[in-house]
PDB file of C-alpha atoms in Angstrom:
ATOM      1  CA  MET M 856       0.016  -0.013   0.024  1.00  0.00           C
ATOM      2  CA  ARG M 857       1.209   3.505  -0.783  1.00  0.00           C
ATOM      3  CA  VAL M 858       0.372   6.380   1.506  1.00  0.00           C
ATOM      4  CA  ALA M 859       1.736   9.883   0.891  1.00  0.00           C
ATOM      5  CA  ALA M 860       4.234   8.474  -1.635  1.00  0.00           C
ATOM      6  CA  VAL M 861       5.648   6.108   0.914  1.00  0.00           C
ATOM      7  CA  LEU M 862       5.373   2.338   0.239  1.00  0.00           C
ATOM      8  CA  SER M 863       4.471   0.236   3.232  1.00  0.00           C
ATOM      9  CA  ASP M 864       5.657  -3.244   4.083  1.00  0.00           C
ATOM     10  CA  TRP M 865       3.704  -6.305   2.822  1.00  0.00           C
ATOM     11  CA  PHE M 866       0.813  -7.357   4.973  1.00  0.00           C
ATOM     12  CA  SER M 867      -1.847 -10.020   4.752  1.00  0.00           C
ATOM     13  CA  ILE M 868      -5.520  -9.247   4.595  1.00  0.00           C
ATOM     14  CA  SER M 869      -7.487 -11.442   6.951  1.00  0.00           C
ATOM     15  CA  LYS M 870     -10.980  -9.864   6.507  1.00  0.00           C
ATOM     16  CA  GLY M 871     -13.071  -8.406   3.726  1.00  0.00           C
ATOM     17  CA  VAL M 872     -14.673  -5.042   3.401  1.00  0.00           C
ATOM     18  CA  ARG M 873     -15.992  -3.738   6.682  1.00  0.00           C
ATOM     19  CA  GLN M 874     -19.809  -3.675   7.136  1.00  0.00           C
ATOM     20  CA  GLY M 875     -21.084  -0.188   6.337  1.00  0.00           C
ATOM     21  CA  CYS M 876     -18.144   0.627   4.138  1.00  0.00           C
ATOM     22  CA  VAL M 877     -19.238   2.742   1.102  1.00  0.00           C
ATOM     23  CA  LEU M 878     -17.285   0.361  -1.233  1.00  0.00           C
ATOM     24  CA  SER M 879     -19.189  -2.741  -0.222  1.00  0.00           C
ATOM     25  CA  PRO M 880     -22.268  -2.302  -2.396  1.00  0.00           C
ATOM     26  CA  TYR M 881     -20.161  -1.302  -5.361  1.00  0.00           C
ATOM     27  CA  LEU M 882     -17.913  -4.378  -5.076  1.00  0.00           C
ATOM     28  CA  PHE M 883     -20.856  -6.677  -4.620  1.00  0.00           C
ATOM     29  CA  ASN M 884     -22.531  -5.318  -7.674  1.00  0.00           C
ATOM     30  CA  ILE M 885     -19.456  -5.578  -9.851  1.00  0.00           C
ATOM     31  CA  ILE M 886     -18.952  -9.279  -8.861  1.00  0.00           C
ATOM     32  CA  ALA M 887     -22.695 -10.100  -9.063  1.00  0.00           C
ATOM     33  CA  GLU M 888     -22.870  -8.532 -12.557  1.00  0.00           C
ATOM     34  CA  MET M 889     -19.776 -10.391 -13.810  1.00  0.00           C
ATOM     35  CA  THR M 890     -21.083 -13.644 -12.353  1.00  0.00           C
ATOM     36  CA  MET M 891     -24.575 -13.358 -13.810  1.00  0.00           C
ATOM     37  CA  ARG M 892     -23.312 -12.327 -17.254  1.00  0.00           C
ATOM     38  CA  GLU M 893     -21.104 -15.397 -17.343  1.00  0.00           C
ATOM     39  CA  ALA M 894     -23.892 -17.712 -16.056  1.00  0.00           C
ATOM     40  CA  LEU M 895     -26.552 -16.296 -18.352  1.00  0.00           C
ATOM     41  CA  GLU M 896     -24.454 -16.422 -21.537  1.00  0.00           C
ATOM     42  CA  ASN M 897     -26.339 -18.540 -24.088  1.00  0.00           C
ATOM     43  CA  PHE M 898     -29.022 -19.457 -21.442  1.00  0.00           C
ATOM     44  CA  ARG M 899     -32.484 -19.515 -22.973  1.00  0.00           C
ATOM     45  CA  GLY M 900     -34.774 -19.987 -19.957  1.00  0.00           C
ATOM     46  CA  GLY M 901     -37.058 -17.445 -18.385  1.00  0.00           C
ATOM     47  CA  PHE M 902     -40.189 -15.561 -19.411  1.00  0.00           C
ATOM     48  CA  LYS M 903     -40.825 -13.128 -22.307  1.00  0.00           C
ATOM     49  CA  VAL M 904     -41.993  -9.774 -21.101  1.00  0.00           C
ATOM     50  CA  GLY M 905     -42.496  -7.137 -23.844  1.00  0.00           C
ATOM     51  CA  GLY M 906     -40.352  -9.036 -26.192  1.00  0.00           C
ATOM     52  CA  ARG M 907     -37.452  -9.447 -23.780  1.00  0.00           C
ATOM     53  CA  THR M 908     -36.510 -12.517 -21.918  1.00  0.00           C
ATOM     54  CA  VAL M 909     -36.418 -11.963 -18.112  1.00  0.00           C
ATOM     55  CA  ASN M 910     -34.733 -14.671 -16.019  1.00  0.00           C
ATOM     56  CA  ASN M 911     -33.412 -12.722 -13.023  1.00  0.00           C
ATOM     57  CA  LEU M 912     -34.136  -9.582 -10.972  1.00  0.00           C
ATOM     58  CA  ARG M 913     -31.495  -7.889  -8.844  1.00  0.00           C
ATOM     59  CA  TYR M 914     -31.937  -5.312  -6.142  1.00  0.00           C
ATOM     60  CA  ALA M 915     -29.324  -4.344  -3.565  1.00  0.00           C
ATOM     61  CA  ASP M 916     -27.899  -7.677  -2.448  1.00  0.00           C
ATOM     62  CA  ASP M 917     -30.908  -9.859  -3.490  1.00  0.00           C
ATOM     63  CA  ILE M 918     -31.165 -11.938  -6.627  1.00  0.00           C
ATOM     64  CA  VAL M 919     -34.425 -13.537  -7.790  1.00  0.00           C
ATOM     65  CA  LEU M 920     -34.293 -16.225 -10.480  1.00  0.00           C
ATOM     66  CA  ILE M 921     -37.345 -16.350 -12.739  1.00  0.00           C
ATOM     67  CA  ILE M 922     -37.578 -19.795 -14.430  1.00  0.00           C
ATOM     68  CA  ARG M 923     -40.426 -21.831 -15.861  1.00  0.00           C
ATOM     69  CA  THR M 924     -39.420 -25.373 -14.786  1.00  0.00           C
ATOM     70  CA  PRO M 925     -37.498 -27.053 -12.036  1.00  0.00           C
ATOM     71  CA  THR M 926     -35.062 -28.400 -14.663  1.00  0.00           C
ATOM     72  CA  GLU M 927     -34.372 -24.823 -15.924  1.00  0.00           C
ATOM     73  CA  LEU M 928     -33.844 -23.636 -12.355  1.00  0.00           C
ATOM     74  CA  GLN M 929     -31.300 -26.487 -11.642  1.00  0.00           C
ATOM     75  CA  ALA M 930     -29.448 -25.726 -14.889  1.00  0.00           C
ATOM     76  CA  LEU M 931     -29.241 -21.996 -14.006  1.00  0.00           C
ATOM     77  CA  LEU M 932     -28.101 -22.754 -10.453  1.00  0.00           C
ATOM     78  CA  ASN M 933     -25.345 -25.009 -11.852  1.00  0.00           C
ATOM     79  CA  ARG M 934     -24.200 -22.256 -14.238  1.00  0.00           C
ATOM     80  CA  ILE M 935     -24.183 -19.724 -11.338  1.00  0.00           C
ATOM     81  CA  ARG M 936     -22.173 -22.081  -9.118  1.00  0.00           C
ATOM     82  CA  ILE M 937     -19.621 -22.749 -11.911  1.00  0.00           C
ATOM     83  CA  ALA M 938     -19.370 -18.948 -12.523  1.00  0.00           C
ATOM     84  CA  GLY M 939     -18.342 -18.474  -8.893  1.00  0.00           C
ATOM     85  CA  MET M 940     -21.349 -17.447  -6.834  1.00  0.00           C
ATOM     86  CA  LYS M 941     -22.794 -19.707  -4.098  1.00  0.00           C
TER      87      LYS M 941
END
């Protein structure tokens, strides 16, 4: 880490972003967006609404998967797990 042009010694990070930190929602949204884009690539499940396919809704730190059959749900969950989100 560099502070006031002075480089610090190496240190290990043992915890993530502190609760209430202003960076936390931004970091979550970046990772969630990347994960969902990778998982949904070439995925055809979901519902048509106004000509667009809707298969997930995201707000804050919640994700809702919108799928027609249990088989589609399992396929999407497997894709999300492979993409890195649990």
